[in-house]
XYZ file of C-alpha atoms in Angstrom:
402
model
C 36.677 28.821 48.900
C 35.184 28.437 52.438
C 37.565 26.829 54.923
C 35.371 23.756 55.520
C 34.999 23.136 51.770
C 38.743 23.572 51.273
C 39.572 21.132 54.063
C 37.125 18.545 52.713
C 38.513 19.010 49.195
C 42.097 18.327 50.280
C 40.917 15.407 52.409
C 39.120 13.824 49.431
C 41.768 14.698 46.836
C 43.951 11.911 45.455
C 46.765 11.707 42.921
C 44.515 9.906 40.427
C 41.823 12.609 40.745
C 44.304 15.442 40.246
C 45.833 13.638 37.278
C 42.357 13.205 35.765
C 41.861 16.964 36.113
C 45.227 17.647 34.487
C 44.541 15.241 31.616
C 41.137 16.897 31.114
C 42.774 20.325 30.810
C 45.521 18.961 28.572
C 43.068 17.245 26.219
C 40.447 19.987 26.245
C 42.946 22.767 25.706
C 45.337 21.324 23.166
C 42.621 19.697 21.042
C 40.870 22.953 20.217
C 42.915 25.999 21.242
C 43.999 26.498 17.615
C 40.344 26.887 16.603
C 39.848 29.535 19.297
C 42.892 31.416 17.998
C 41.467 31.265 14.464
C 38.120 32.578 15.691
C 39.775 35.537 17.415
C 41.925 36.297 14.374
C 38.849 36.196 12.112
C 37.620 39.322 13.924
C 40.999 41.026 13.607
C 42.119 40.378 17.196
C 45.474 41.741 18.291
C 47.886 39.484 20.230
C 46.793 41.284 23.405
C 43.131 40.549 22.645
C 43.879 36.874 21.955
C 45.602 36.651 25.341
C 42.541 38.333 26.861
C 40.329 35.653 25.274
C 42.435 32.998 27.022
C 42.162 34.922 30.293
C 38.370 35.214 30.075
C 37.795 31.629 28.916
C 40.187 30.153 31.484
C 38.653 32.150 34.315
C 35.099 31.349 33.215
C 35.681 27.615 32.741
C 37.672 27.400 35.957
C 35.219 29.164 38.251
C 32.158 27.470 36.701
C 33.792 24.074 37.252
C 35.424 24.695 40.636
C 32.693 26.421 42.638
C 29.705 24.163 41.764
C 31.849 21.039 42.191
C 32.796 22.098 45.725
C 29.251 23.148 46.640
C 27.456 20.118 45.172
C 30.244 17.599 45.919
C 29.671 16.279 42.402
C 31.854 16.777 39.319
C 30.727 19.776 37.267
C 32.727 20.266 34.090
C 32.465 23.434 31.996
C 34.395 24.151 28.811
C 34.412 26.579 25.911
C 32.265 25.770 22.895
C 34.620 24.182 20.373
C 31.983 23.946 17.595
C 31.008 27.496 18.496
C 34.614 28.597 17.925
C 34.548 26.836 14.542
C 31.360 28.699 13.608
C 32.943 32.005 14.621
C 36.169 31.263 12.737
C 34.123 30.861 9.546
C 31.465 33.539 10.059
C 34.010 36.090 11.244
C 35.569 36.188 7.784
C 32.479 38.117 6.572
C 34.008 41.282 7.990
C 32.485 41.640 11.467
C 34.343 43.823 13.920
C 35.475 42.698 17.359
C 32.797 44.917 18.903
C 30.076 43.213 16.856
C 31.490 39.828 17.881
C 31.324 40.790 21.563
C 27.734 41.957 21.094
C 26.903 38.577 19.540
C 28.599 36.781 22.463
C 26.391 38.705 24.886
C 23.193 37.912 22.966
C 24.185 34.230 22.891
C 24.837 34.391 26.643
C 21.361 35.837 27.245
C 19.791 33.025 25.192
C 21.744 30.383 27.166
C 20.639 32.024 30.425
C 17.034 32.008 29.213
C 17.306 28.294 28.390
C 18.451 27.676 31.952
C 15.947 29.930 33.716
C 12.944 28.522 31.839
C 14.154 24.926 32.240
C 13.099 23.972 28.700
C 16.429 22.359 27.836
C 16.385 20.116 30.911
C 12.805 19.067 30.139
C 13.887 18.020 26.646
C 16.820 16.042 28.069
C 14.512 14.275 30.533
C 12.598 12.829 27.571
C 15.660 11.069 26.148
C 15.921 7.406 27.281
C 19.056 6.454 29.211
C 20.044 3.963 26.490
C 20.148 6.745 23.881
C 22.082 9.025 26.237
C 24.611 6.242 26.845
C 24.895 5.577 23.103
C 25.467 9.292 22.515
C 28.207 9.286 25.142
C 29.884 6.220 23.598
C 29.680 7.737 20.105
C 31.231 11.022 21.191
C 34.049 9.307 23.086
C 34.761 6.465 20.641
C 36.337 8.865 18.151
C 38.980 9.716 20.746
C 39.599 6.037 21.365
C 40.084 5.485 17.637
C 42.427 8.468 17.372
C 44.589 7.018 20.156
C 45.328 3.908 18.111
C 45.479 5.780 14.799
C 48.387 7.764 16.280
C 50.622 4.705 15.797
C 50.925 5.748 12.140
C 52.980 8.797 13.083
C 54.376 7.914 16.540
C 54.508 4.131 16.841
C 57.131 3.845 19.651
C 55.464 6.532 21.789
C 51.991 5.011 21.524
C 53.296 1.478 22.162
C 55.140 2.637 25.291
C 51.978 4.332 26.568
C 49.769 1.342 25.720
C 52.136 -1.089 27.451
C 52.340 1.196 30.487
C 48.558 1.408 30.634
C 48.024 -2.353 30.404
C 50.611 -3.219 33.044
C 49.399 -0.432 35.332
C 45.794 -1.609 34.975
C 46.988 -5.046 36.109
C 49.254 -3.960 38.962
C 48.117 -0.462 40.045
C 44.717 0.142 38.400
C 43.989 3.303 40.378
C 47.100 4.999 38.976
C 46.967 3.613 35.429
C 46.393 6.991 33.772
C 49.005 8.681 35.983
C 51.700 6.145 35.108
C 50.748 6.149 31.425
C 51.060 9.936 31.262
C 54.431 9.861 33.067
C 55.711 7.172 30.691
C 54.554 9.131 27.653
C 56.108 12.409 28.798
C 59.390 10.659 29.737
C 59.591 8.992 26.327
C 58.748 12.213 24.459
C 61.254 14.248 26.480
C 63.968 11.613 26.068
C 63.511 11.667 22.299
C 63.404 15.455 21.985
C 59.719 15.606 21.053
C 58.712 18.192 23.669
C 58.408 21.678 22.132
C 59.816 23.726 24.997
C 60.348 26.708 22.678
C 56.570 27.301 22.804
C 56.834 28.446 26.447
C 56.826 32.245 26.943
C 56.924 33.769 30.428
C 54.174 36.386 30.609
C 50.988 36.993 32.572
C 47.659 37.554 30.828
C 46.085 41.017 30.879
C 42.347 41.394 30.210
C 41.398 43.761 27.378
C 37.894 45.247 27.413
C 36.035 45.571 24.096
C 32.819 47.593 24.019
C 29.944 45.599 22.464
C 28.211 46.658 19.279
C 24.844 45.230 18.280
C 23.595 44.694 14.746
C 20.910 42.550 13.155
C 23.445 40.972 10.802
C 25.706 39.923 13.676
C 22.678 38.579 15.542
C 21.664 36.357 12.635
C 25.150 35.347 11.469
C 26.977 35.035 14.800
C 24.754 34.970 17.897
C 22.046 32.512 16.781
C 24.405 29.953 15.135
C 26.684 30.153 18.186
C 23.737 29.500 20.519
C 22.347 26.607 18.454
C 25.617 24.695 18.076
C 26.521 25.289 21.729
C 23.244 23.813 22.966
C 23.045 20.977 20.422
C 26.701 19.992 20.070
C 28.014 20.752 23.558
C 25.330 20.967 26.240
C 23.352 17.997 24.903
C 26.249 15.487 25.037
C 27.420 17.121 28.266
C 24.132 16.269 29.971
C 24.295 12.791 28.418
C 27.647 12.229 30.158
C 26.164 13.287 33.505
C 23.211 10.946 33.119
C 25.279 8.026 31.798
C 27.745 8.274 34.692
C 24.945 8.436 37.258
C 25.201 12.060 38.415
C 21.912 13.919 38.947
C 23.018 17.515 38.672
C 20.784 20.630 38.594
C 21.093 21.088 34.841
C 18.967 24.226 34.498
C 20.743 26.103 37.284
C 24.155 25.164 35.910
C 23.202 26.261 32.384
C 22.030 29.562 33.877
C 25.421 29.875 35.579
C 27.312 29.321 32.306
C 25.099 31.885 30.565
C 25.661 34.541 33.225
C 29.407 33.868 33.337
C 29.588 34.221 29.553
C 27.619 37.474 29.743
C 30.005 38.999 32.300
C 33.190 37.839 30.553
C 32.065 38.366 26.941
C 33.644 41.867 26.631
C 36.989 40.242 27.405
C 36.614 37.373 24.891
C 34.503 34.610 26.478
C 32.320 33.639 23.517
C 30.358 30.679 24.982
C 30.721 28.522 28.088
C 28.924 25.177 28.272
C 29.005 21.651 29.682
C 31.917 19.544 28.498
C 31.537 15.965 27.315
C 34.971 14.495 26.539
C 36.769 16.007 29.509
C 33.762 15.411 31.765
C 33.942 11.694 31.032
C 37.589 11.723 32.120
C 36.752 13.311 35.495
C 33.467 11.443 36.086
C 34.796 7.955 35.347
C 36.309 5.337 37.671
C 39.841 6.230 36.522
C 39.503 9.546 38.373
C 38.620 7.806 41.650
C 37.024 4.464 42.583
C 34.665 6.303 44.947
C 32.021 8.227 42.966
C 31.513 10.583 45.924
C 35.117 11.807 45.654
C 35.344 12.342 41.897
C 34.282 15.948 42.360
C 37.899 16.622 43.324
C 38.954 15.799 39.740
C 36.559 18.428 38.354
C 37.630 20.916 41.034
C 41.298 20.291 40.157
C 40.438 20.847 36.511
C 38.796 24.137 37.482
C 41.867 25.283 39.416
C 44.103 24.448 36.464
C 41.816 26.334 34.059
C 42.046 29.384 36.311
C 45.841 29.051 36.136
C 45.562 28.873 32.339
C 43.653 32.143 32.416
C 45.905 34.000 34.853
C 49.255 32.835 33.528
C 48.102 32.971 29.925
C 51.037 32.478 27.611
C 53.053 30.440 30.139
C 50.486 27.690 30.594
C 49.453 27.860 26.942
C 53.055 27.192 25.970
C 53.454 24.348 28.465
C 50.293 22.583 27.316
C 51.064 22.978 23.620
C 54.597 21.662 24.194
C 53.261 18.100 24.347
C 53.331 16.113 21.074
C 49.874 15.804 19.533
C 50.167 12.005 19.465
C 50.762 11.946 23.228
C 47.637 14.044 23.810
C 45.328 11.874 21.689
C 46.830 8.667 23.132
C 46.346 9.659 26.769
C 42.811 10.866 25.978
C 41.833 7.624 24.263
C 43.316 5.402 26.973
C 41.775 7.457 29.797
C 38.359 7.148 28.141
C 38.376 3.366 27.543
C 36.335 2.710 30.678
C 33.768 5.374 29.816
C 33.429 4.067 26.242
C 32.909 0.495 27.441
C 30.444 1.548 30.108
C 28.474 3.657 27.644
C 28.206 0.821 25.132
C 27.225 -1.708 27.810
C 24.453 0.541 29.099
C 23.275 1.486 25.594
C 22.886 -2.095 24.400
C 21.597 -3.640 27.602
C 17.837 -3.354 26.941
C 16.760 -5.245 23.816
C 13.757 -2.974 23.198
C 16.029 0.076 22.794
C 19.069 -1.692 21.344
C 18.625 -0.816 17.661
C 17.723 2.810 18.344
C 20.747 3.094 20.643
C 22.983 1.547 18.008
C 21.734 4.055 15.407
C 22.424 6.882 17.864
C 25.930 5.538 18.443
C 26.781 5.142 14.744
C 25.404 8.519 13.642
C 27.251 10.234 16.484
C 30.456 8.341 15.710
C 30.222 9.288 12.027
C 31.015 12.919 12.787
C 28.480 14.121 10.216
C 27.660 17.836 10.285
C 24.378 19.104 8.795
C 23.374 22.780 8.763
C 26.412 23.539 10.901
C 25.208 21.276 13.741
C 27.395 18.377 14.819
C 26.739 14.658 14.898
C 25.841 14.508 18.613
C 22.561 16.281 17.913
C 21.786 14.267 14.790
C 22.597 11.044 16.600
C 19.902 11.761 19.182
C 17.460 12.814 16.432
C 18.072 9.617 14.428
C 17.856 7.390 17.494
C 14.684 9.097 18.728
C 13.012 8.673 15.331
C 14.006 5.001 15.242
C 12.689 4.482 18.765
C 9.404 6.221 17.931
C 8.842 4.131 14.788
C 9.642 0.874 16.569
C 7.932 1.476 19.911
C 5.021 3.900 19.388
C 1.686 2.280 20.202
C 3.233 -0.853 21.653
C 2.631 -1.758 25.305
C 5.610 -1.068 27.527
C 7.493 -4.003 28.934
C 6.813 -4.520 32.652
C 9.395 -2.994 34.943
C 11.534 -5.425 36.917
C 10.978 -5.229 40.688
C 13.563 -3.168 42.469
C-alpha cells in the first residue's frame, strides 16, 4: 500500500478495530468453510485444488476488502458467496467436471461485472426505502443473535462466561467489550480442552490452475443460479448493511471490482466474490470503533487477515477451525447486538413504513428459501409489496425540516 495510506492506517488503527476484523474473519470463515469444501469436492477436487480454492478466495476477499477500504477511508467488506457455494455443492453432483465449473465461475463473474458497469443493481437498491433496508439488516443479523443464546444448550458454561464478560465489559470498558469477551471465551475453551489444536497443519497454499471449459448445460445449471443467488442473497443484504450503517459507498464500482477479481481468480477456484452482510455489520458498527471515520481500519484488518488465510492456507484454516463452534456463534451474536438493535430502531421508526418493515424483518428472519433464493431477497419482495399496497396513491407525508 502507498506509504501515506499505510501511515494513516496505523495511526487510525485500534485494538477494537483489529479485533472486529479478526472476529469477522473467524465468523465468516468458520461458519461456511465446510460448504466451500463440499462444493469443491462435488466437482471432484483434489486436496491440492481445495487448497488452491482457499488461496484464490482468501486473496480475492482480502484484496477487494483491503484496497478499497484504504482508498475510500470507509469499510468495504467482501466475502465469498455462501449460498453460491451451497448451490454448487448440490448442482456439482450432476457430474460436471472441474473445468466446466471454472467456466461457469467465469461466466458468473462476467455477469457480476456487467451488473456493476451498467449500474442497474445500484439503481434497484436506490428504490428500496431505508426502513426496509434496516429491517432486512436486522432480519439477517437476528438469526446470529438467536444462535448465540441457543448455544447454551450444548455449551452452557462457555456461553455464560462470554455473556458475563460482555455485560461487565460493556459497563466498564465498552470500547473493548468484544475483545475481552473473545479473550474470556478462548481462555475458558482452552482451559477446558475444547480447542481442537490437532486441526492445525503447517503448510503454505499453492495455486493450481484449471483450464475453463464452457458448455450450455453448465451455463444453465451452474453459472446462472450462482449469479442469481449471489446478487439476491449476498449483494442485496450487503448493500442494505452499508445503507443502514450510514456509509455511502460507490456500489456499482465495487461490484465491478468483485466481478473482475472473480474473473481473474476463477481458474484457481474463486467461484464468486460479493459484498458481505454479517461480517460487514461487525466491522461497520460502533463496536469496531466509536469514530465512524476510523472503522475502515477494521475492514482493512479483515482484508489483511483474509490474505493471510489465502497465503498460509492450511495453517490458518486449522487455527480458525480449532475454535469450538459454540464460541464462534456466541462471539458473533454478541458482537452484532448493537447492529441488530440499531437496525430494528431504524426500521420501526416511521409509522408509515412500520408494517412493511416488520414484514421484511420477519420474512428475512424466517430463513425461507424459494427457488433456491434465500430469505433476504424474499423479505425485500414481501416488504415492497406490502408497502406498495398500503401506500400507493396516498399523498406523501410532509418532510420534517432539516
